[in-house]
Short mmCIF file of C-alpha atoms in Angstrom, two decimals:
data_model
loop_
_atom_site.label_atom_id
_atom_site.label_comp_id
_atom_site.label_asym_id
_atom_site.label_seq_id
_atom_site.Cartn_x
_atom_site.Cartn_y
_atom_site.Cartn_z
CA UNK E 1 100.74 -15.39 12.05
CA UNK E 2 102.64 -17.67 11.06
CA UNK E 3 106.01 -18.24 8.42
CA UNK E 4 105.61 -20.47 5.12
CA UNK E 5 109.64 -20.60 5.68
CA UNK E 6 110.68 -20.60 9.58
CA UNK E 7 114.04 -22.80 9.25
CA UNK E 8 114.97 -19.06 8.19
CA UNK E 9 114.16 -17.56 11.62
CA UNK E 10 117.55 -19.28 12.12
CA UNK E 11 119.01 -15.88 11.13
CA UNK E 12 117.68 -13.46 13.95
CA UNK E 13 120.11 -15.61 16.33
CA UNK E 14 122.21 -12.51 14.85
CA UNK E 15 120.85 -9.81 16.53
CA UNK E 16 122.01 -10.08 19.72
CA UNK E 17 125.24 -10.02 18.20
CA UNK E 18 125.34 -7.38 16.02
CA UNK E 19 124.34 -5.73 19.71
CA UNK E 20 127.00 -7.24 21.61
CA UNK E 21 129.47 -5.66 18.74
CA UNK E 22 127.48 -1.95 19.18
CA UNK E 23 128.29 -2.00 22.94
CA UNK E 24 132.08 -3.20 22.53
CA UNK E 25 132.49 -0.24 19.53
CA UNK E 26 130.57 2.24 22.23
CA UNK E 27 132.91 1.10 25.22
CA UNK E 28 136.53 0.89 22.67
CA UNK E 29 135.25 4.62 21.44
CA UNK E 30 134.63 5.61 25.38
CA UNK E 31 138.29 4.02 25.87
CA UNK E 32 140.02 6.35 23.32
CA UNK E 33 138.01 9.29 24.52
CA UNK E 34 139.32 9.37 28.20
CA UNK E 35 142.18 10.14 26.79
CA UNK E 36 141.21 14.19 26.00
CA UNK E 37 140.86 16.34 29.35
CA UNK E 38 138.31 18.17 27.71
CA UNK E 39 135.69 15.22 27.85
CA UNK E 40 133.07 16.67 30.54
CA UNK E 41 132.61 19.46 28.71
CA UNK E 42 132.32 18.03 25.30
CA UNK E 43 129.55 15.84 27.23
CA UNK E 44 127.93 18.79 28.90
CA UNK E 45 127.82 20.33 25.36
CA UNK E 46 125.76 17.43 23.93
CA UNK E 47 123.55 17.10 26.24
CA UNK E 48 121.26 13.98 27.11
CA UNK E 49 119.53 14.70 24.05
CA UNK E 50 122.36 14.25 21.64
CA UNK E 51 123.28 11.14 23.46
CA UNK E 52 120.14 9.46 23.13
CA UNK E 53 120.44 10.85 19.11
CA UNK E 54 124.05 9.20 18.68
CA UNK E 55 122.12 5.49 19.44
CA UNK E 56 118.11 6.37 17.80
CA UNK E 57 120.08 5.58 14.10
CA UNK E 58 121.57 2.17 14.82
CA UNK E 59 118.07 1.42 16.70
CA UNK E 60 116.47 1.96 13.36
CA UNK E 61 119.12 -0.02 11.38
CA UNK E 62 118.78 -2.58 13.76
CA UNK E 63 114.58 -3.15 13.63
CA UNK E 64 114.78 -2.77 9.81
CA UNK E 65 117.02 -5.97 9.89
CA UNK E 66 114.88 -7.40 12.37
CA UNK E 67 112.12 -6.78 9.95
CA UNK E 68 114.06 -8.54 6.66
CA UNK E 69 115.14 -11.63 8.67
CA UNK E 70 111.05 -11.83 9.14
CA UNK E 71 110.12 -10.73 5.66
CA UNK E 72 113.17 -13.00 3.74
CA UNK E 73 110.71 -16.45 5.81
CA UNK E 74 107.56 -15.22 4.12
CA UNK E 75 105.00 -14.38 7.33
CA UNK E 76 101.18 -15.12 6.58
CA UNK E 77 98.65 -14.55 8.65
CA UNK E 78 94.97 -14.02 8.22
CA UNK E 79 93.90 -10.49 6.99
CA UNK E 80 91.05 -9.02 4.85
CA UNK E 81 91.74 -7.74 1.30
CA UNK E 82 90.13 -6.66 -2.01
CA UNK E 83 89.36 -10.30 -4.23
CA UNK E 84 90.20 -10.43 -7.23
CA UNK E 85 86.70 -11.63 -8.77
CA UNK E 86 86.17 -9.35 -11.80
CA UNK E 87 82.86 -11.25 -12.91
CA UNK E 88 78.97 -11.56 -11.08
CA UNK E 89 77.08 -13.79 -12.43
CA UNK E 90 73.15 -12.80 -11.21
CA UNK E 91 71.49 -16.19 -12.03
CA UNK E 92 67.59 -14.77 -11.38
CA UNK E 93 64.92 -17.53 -10.69
CA UNK E 94 61.84 -16.44 -13.60
CA UNK E 95 58.94 -18.73 -12.43
CA UNK E 96 55.10 -18.38 -12.54
CA UNK E 97 55.30 -18.08 -8.90
CA UNK E 98 57.50 -15.09 -8.99
CA UNK E 99 54.48 -12.95 -10.10
CA UNK E 100 53.59 -13.97 -5.92
CA UNK E 101 51.88 -10.37 -4.65
CA UNK E 102 53.15 -11.48 -1.16
CA UNK E 103 55.74 -9.27 -1.48
CA UNK E 104 55.17 -6.34 -2.28
CA UNK E 105 54.73 -4.99 -5.66
CA UNK E 106 55.54 -8.64 -6.24
CA UNK E 107 58.05 -11.06 -5.63
CA UNK E 108 59.55 -10.31 -9.04
CA UNK E 109 59.18 -6.51 -8.71
CA UNK E 110 61.38 -6.72 -5.27
CA UNK E 111 64.05 -9.08 -6.74
CA UNK E 112 64.10 -6.59 -9.60
CA UNK E 113 64.75 -3.48 -7.54
CA UNK E 114 67.65 -5.83 -5.35
CA UNK E 115 69.09 -6.94 -8.15
CA UNK E 116 69.66 -3.56 -10.02
CA UNK E 117 71.00 -1.78 -6.26
CA UNK E 118 73.54 -4.79 -6.28
CA UNK E 119 74.49 -4.11 -9.45
CA UNK E 120 75.05 -0.25 -8.79
CA UNK E 121 77.16 -0.77 -5.97
CA UNK E 122 79.74 -2.93 -7.73
CA UNK E 123 83.04 -1.25 -8.25
CA UNK E 124 83.64 -0.10 -12.24
CA UNK E 125 85.50 -3.26 -12.70
CA UNK E 126 83.58 -5.30 -12.04
CA UNK E 127 82.07 -7.03 -14.84
CA UNK E 128 78.46 -8.64 -14.10
CA UNK E 129 76.22 -11.28 -16.28
CA UNK E 130 72.63 -11.91 -15.59
CA UNK E 131 71.03 -15.11 -16.12
CA UNK E 132 67.30 -16.54 -16.08
CA UNK E 133 66.18 -19.46 -15.61
CA UNK E 134 62.30 -20.96 -15.22
CA UNK E 135 61.61 -24.56 -17.42
CA UNK E 136 65.17 -23.24 -19.30
CA UNK E 137 68.27 -21.13 -19.00
CA UNK E 138 69.47 -18.25 -21.11
CA UNK E 139 72.16 -15.32 -20.68
CA UNK E 140 69.67 -11.92 -20.59
CA UNK E 141 72.99 -10.69 -20.42
CA UNK E 142 76.47 -11.88 -21.26
CA UNK E 143 79.09 -10.53 -18.51
CA UNK E 144 79.83 -6.16 -19.17
CA UNK E 145 80.42 -3.86 -17.42
CA UNK E 146 78.04 -1.65 -18.50
CA UNK E 147 75.61 -1.09 -15.78
CA UNK E 148 72.88 1.31 -18.09
CA UNK E 149 72.69 -2.52 -20.15
CA UNK E 150 72.42 -4.68 -17.26
CA UNK E 151 69.80 -1.44 -16.09
CA UNK E 152 68.01 -2.87 -19.43
CA UNK E 153 68.79 -6.43 -19.02
CA UNK E 154 66.91 -6.98 -15.57
CA UNK E 155 64.17 -4.73 -16.84
CA UNK E 156 62.99 -7.46 -18.98
CA UNK E 157 62.36 -9.88 -17.39
CA UNK E 158 59.61 -12.64 -18.61
CA UNK E 159 57.71 -15.15 -16.45
CA UNK E 160 57.04 -18.39 -17.82
CA UNK E 161 57.17 -21.99 -15.73
CA UNK E 162 58.69 -24.48 -14.31
CA UNK E 163 61.80 -23.98 -12.32
CA UNK E 164 65.06 -25.89 -13.59
CA UNK E 165 67.64 -24.36 -10.86
CA UNK E 166 70.15 -26.82 -12.79
CA UNK E 167 70.11 -25.44 -16.38
CA UNK E 168 70.49 -21.20 -14.69
CA UNK E 169 74.07 -23.12 -13.13
CA UNK E 170 75.11 -24.72 -15.87
CA UNK E 171 74.16 -21.52 -17.83
CA UNK E 172 76.20 -19.20 -15.42
CA UNK E 173 79.23 -21.29 -15.85
CA UNK E 174 78.85 -21.50 -19.68
CA UNK E 175 79.27 -17.50 -19.29
CA UNK E 176 82.06 -17.53 -17.10
CA UNK E 177 83.79 -20.44 -19.41
CA UNK E 178 82.48 -19.70 -22.71
CA UNK E 179 84.97 -22.61 -24.36
CA UNK E 180 83.53 -24.67 -22.16
CA UNK E 181 81.15 -27.64 -22.61
CA UNK E 182 78.48 -28.81 -20.27
CA UNK E 183 76.54 -31.86 -20.46
CA UNK E 184 74.53 -32.99 -17.17
CA UNK E 185 72.74 -36.41 -19.67
CA UNK E 186 74.11 -39.06 -17.28
CA UNK E 187 72.72 -37.28 -13.85
CA UNK E 188 69.55 -36.41 -15.70
CA UNK E 189 66.76 -38.99 -15.45
CA UNK E 190 64.12 -36.38 -16.49
CA UNK E 191 65.89 -35.68 -19.57
CA UNK E 192 65.92 -37.58 -23.39
CA UNK E 193 69.14 -38.81 -23.73
CA UNK E 194 69.23 -37.46 -27.44
CA UNK E 195 69.08 -33.66 -26.35
CA UNK E 196 72.20 -31.32 -25.29
CA UNK E 197 71.78 -30.60 -21.24
CA UNK E 198 69.91 -27.01 -21.76
CA UNK E 199 67.20 -28.73 -23.41
CA UNK E 200 67.54 -27.75 -26.44
CA UNK E 201 68.51 -29.41 -30.36
CA UNK E 202 69.26 -32.96 -30.47
CA UNK E 203 72.73 -32.95 -30.45
CA UNK E 204 75.06 -33.29 -33.59
CA UNK E 205 76.57 -36.66 -33.77
CA UNK E 206 79.73 -35.57 -35.87
CA UNK E 207 83.09 -36.51 -34.79
CA UNK E 208 85.08 -33.52 -32.95
CA UNK E 209 88.09 -33.59 -31.91
CA UNK E 210 89.06 -34.63 -28.57
CA UNK E 211 89.76 -31.60 -26.20
CA UNK E 212 92.49 -32.67 -23.02
CA UNK E 213 90.67 -34.08 -20.29
CA UNK E 214 89.12 -31.46 -17.43
CA UNK E 215 91.33 -31.19 -14.00
CA UNK E 216 88.58 -30.61 -11.07
CA UNK E 217 90.54 -27.46 -8.81
CA UNK E 218 89.66 -27.09 -5.16
CA UNK E 219 86.22 -25.82 -4.92
CA UNK E 220 86.20 -22.11 -3.81
CA UNK E 221 89.81 -21.87 -5.71
CA UNK E 222 89.23 -19.72 -8.98
CA UNK E 223 89.04 -16.03 -7.72
CA UNK E 224 87.74 -14.75 -10.81
CA UNK E 225 83.85 -15.19 -11.15
CA UNK E 226 81.03 -16.19 -8.05
CA UNK E 227 77.50 -16.81 -9.00
CA UNK E 228 74.70 -15.34 -7.24
CA UNK E 229 71.42 -17.35 -7.14
CA UNK E 230 68.15 -16.13 -6.61
CA UNK E 231 64.63 -18.63 -6.68
CA UNK E 232 61.92 -18.73 -4.54
CA UNK E 233 60.67 -22.48 -4.99
CA UNK E 234 62.39 -25.68 -5.95
CA UNK E 235 63.33 -27.64 -9.03
CA UNK E 236 61.48 -29.82 -10.69
CA UNK E 237 62.76 -29.40 -14.48
CA UNK E 238 66.33 -29.92 -15.91
CA UNK E 239 69.40 -31.14 -14.83
CA UNK E 240 69.71 -32.14 -11.08
CA UNK E 241 71.10 -28.52 -9.44
CA UNK E 242 73.17 -30.26 -6.86
CA UNK E 243 75.45 -31.74 -9.97
CA UNK E 244 75.27 -29.23 -12.13
CA UNK E 245 76.77 -27.68 -8.17
CA UNK E 246 79.62 -30.55 -8.35
CA UNK E 247 80.47 -29.18 -11.69
CA UNK E 248 80.46 -25.71 -10.49
CA UNK E 249 83.24 -26.86 -7.70
CA UNK E 250 85.16 -29.03 -10.16
CA UNK E 251 85.98 -25.27 -11.30
CA UNK E 252 86.40 -23.44 -8.01
CA UNK E 253 83.08 -21.10 -8.72
CA UNK E 254 81.59 -20.27 -5.37
CA UNK E 255 77.88 -20.28 -5.77
CA UNK E 256 75.94 -17.48 -3.33
CA UNK E 257 72.47 -18.80 -2.98
CA UNK E 258 69.55 -16.43 -2.32
CA UNK E 259 66.22 -17.87 -1.24
CA UNK E 260 63.23 -15.76 -1.17
CA UNK E 261 59.78 -17.34 -0.65
CA UNK E 262 58.37 -19.82 3.07
CA UNK E 263 59.73 -22.95 3.25
CA UNK E 264 56.23 -23.96 4.45
CA UNK E 265 55.03 -23.15 0.90
CA UNK E 266 52.49 -21.06 -0.44
CA UNK E 267 49.53 -21.83 -3.34
CA UNK E 268 50.20 -19.06 -6.17
CA UNK E 269 46.90 -18.22 -8.51
CA UNK E 270 47.08 -16.63 -11.84
CA UNK E 271 44.30 -16.13 -14.56
CA UNK E 272 42.83 -19.67 -13.43
CA UNK E 273 45.19 -21.56 -12.32
CA UNK E 274 47.20 -22.24 -9.05
CA UNK E 275 50.37 -24.46 -7.93
CA UNK E 276 51.59 -24.78 -4.49
CA UNK E 277 55.18 -22.95 -4.54
CA UNK E 278 57.53 -24.09 -0.94
CA UNK E 279 61.47 -23.44 -0.89
CA UNK E 280 64.04 -26.14 -0.83
CA UNK E 281 66.39 -24.35 1.71
CA UNK E 282 67.93 -28.05 1.84
CA UNK E 283 69.02 -28.05 -1.77
CA UNK E 284 69.90 -24.31 -1.77
CA UNK E 285 72.12 -24.80 1.27
CA UNK E 286 73.87 -27.41 0.15
CA UNK E 287 74.87 -25.92 -3.07
CA UNK E 288 77.04 -23.62 -1.21
CA UNK E 289 78.61 -25.76 0.96
CA UNK E 290 79.95 -28.13 -2.38
CA UNK E 291 80.19 -24.43 -3.62
CA UNK E 292 82.44 -23.42 -0.61
CA UNK E 293 80.01 -20.87 -0.70
CA UNK E 294 77.06 -19.50 1.67
CA UNK E 295 73.11 -19.11 1.61
CA UNK E 296 71.12 -16.12 2.37
CA UNK E 297 67.52 -16.59 3.21
CA UNK E 298 65.05 -13.49 2.37
CA UNK E 299 61.73 -13.54 4.07
CA UNK E 300 60.65 -9.66 2.38
CA UNK E 301 61.86 -7.05 0.19
CA UNK E 302 63.75 -5.23 2.84
CA UNK E 303 65.21 -8.78 3.65
CA UNK E 304 66.40 -9.03 0.22
CA UNK E 305 67.71 -6.12 -0.32
CA UNK E 306 69.55 -6.20 3.27
CA UNK E 307 70.89 -9.66 1.58
CA UNK E 308 72.26 -8.19 -1.62
CA UNK E 309 73.69 -5.67 0.89
CA UNK E 310 75.47 -7.98 2.66
CA UNK E 311 76.75 -10.00 -0.67
CA UNK E 312 78.13 -6.95 -2.42
CA UNK E 313 80.20 -5.82 0.64
CA UNK E 314 81.63 -10.00 0.64
CA UNK E 315 82.61 -10.06 -2.64
CA UNK E 316 84.36 -6.88 -2.93
CA UNK E 317 86.63 -7.97 0.39
CA UNK E 318 87.17 -11.75 1.43
CA UNK E 319 88.90 -12.62 4.51
CA UNK E 320 91.82 -15.50 4.03
CA UNK E 321 95.41 -16.35 5.44
CA UNK E 322 97.81 -14.58 2.52
CA UNK E 323 101.05 -13.99 2.89
CA UNK E 324 102.61 -10.45 4.32
CA UNK E 325 105.99 -10.21 3.00
CA UNK E 326 105.84 -7.08 1.17
CA UNK E 327 104.35 -5.40 4.23
CA UNK E 328 107.27 -6.59 6.52
CA UNK E 329 109.65 -5.37 3.06
CA UNK E 330 108.33 -2.60 2.87
CA UNK E 331 108.26 -1.50 7.11
CA UNK E 332 112.01 -2.43 6.66
CA UNK E 333 112.72 -0.33 3.94
CA UNK E 334 111.46 2.85 5.80
CA UNK E 335 112.90 1.64 9.01
CA UNK E 336 116.27 1.74 7.18
CA UNK E 337 115.89 4.86 5.17
CA UNK E 338 115.01 6.56 8.16
CA UNK E 339 118.44 5.69 9.83
CA UNK E 340 120.50 7.14 7.12
CA UNK E 341 118.65 9.84 6.81
CA UNK E 342 118.85 10.65 10.37
CA UNK E 343 122.53 10.17 10.72
CA UNK E 344 122.99 12.54 8.19
CA UNK E 345 121.72 15.30 9.63
CA UNK E 346 122.50 15.10 12.45
CA UNK E 347 126.36 13.86 12.33
CA UNK E 348 127.03 14.21 8.50
CA UNK E 349 127.18 10.52 8.26
CA UNK E 350 125.45 7.48 7.46
CA UNK E 351 125.51 5.40 10.65
#
């Protein structure tokens, strides 16, 4: 535990002074009580328990004072608390390689089952969106807390050729920040510069009012939304996924990446054509590192389900350093209240 205002701890020096003052008052009362001849009878009537009870309320009050002084110094500690993340974007790879049957019933089938289980496990207050990406990216379901709509969107996945991980990241950011514009033309040598960053229609050349320049924030600092990205291959079209991850990092959005498949690669055959699919773990790890997220590998349907279960708990609670002044203040208030109530109950007076 540390303190944000450690200089305020000097107030603790008042505690020994209060103890000395309390002892002095007790001795003064004792000298006054010696004038009565029947003092021994009074002590006998009080008993050992009575002598202890007379000091218990002041002790509680002293502890409450110590806690209040510590609260003034603003203590902080590393604790596990519920996150404030209210939006989770599931970015799912729907490229042709996901039809491979090396995972029962297929890669896409296992991914859909794990995604639906993840949706079901999230708290009701969490809004979830679904983005699919293959050669291009699209929002399959805008962020919502309607679980039935999310399950239906996941069941509607359709596979296409190519893999554009960068487009998936950008479209996920667009779902989180609808009013923002994302353009990677200057970093994307595979693109036609006359078209937008998502491979859509030609750019509108008409003048638009200038917006205030965007100010980057620290990676991982945006706690209202995260992206969970799953892919079984490597990006071969669209924006550079690393540069897309940098844009996410500049907006503070964490990306948790899930690699589904084999790093060695596998040949997928379908309807007379074949292709080699290789999992690009280096890129997925780099994306997670840039955005302060984490990378997970899943080699089977069971592994994938465990990964989503881990992510579910990871997205609900987070361990971080936070100010815990409120706990000290609450404890001090409880002790002070107990001291007052016990004093009134036992002695019909407040301390």
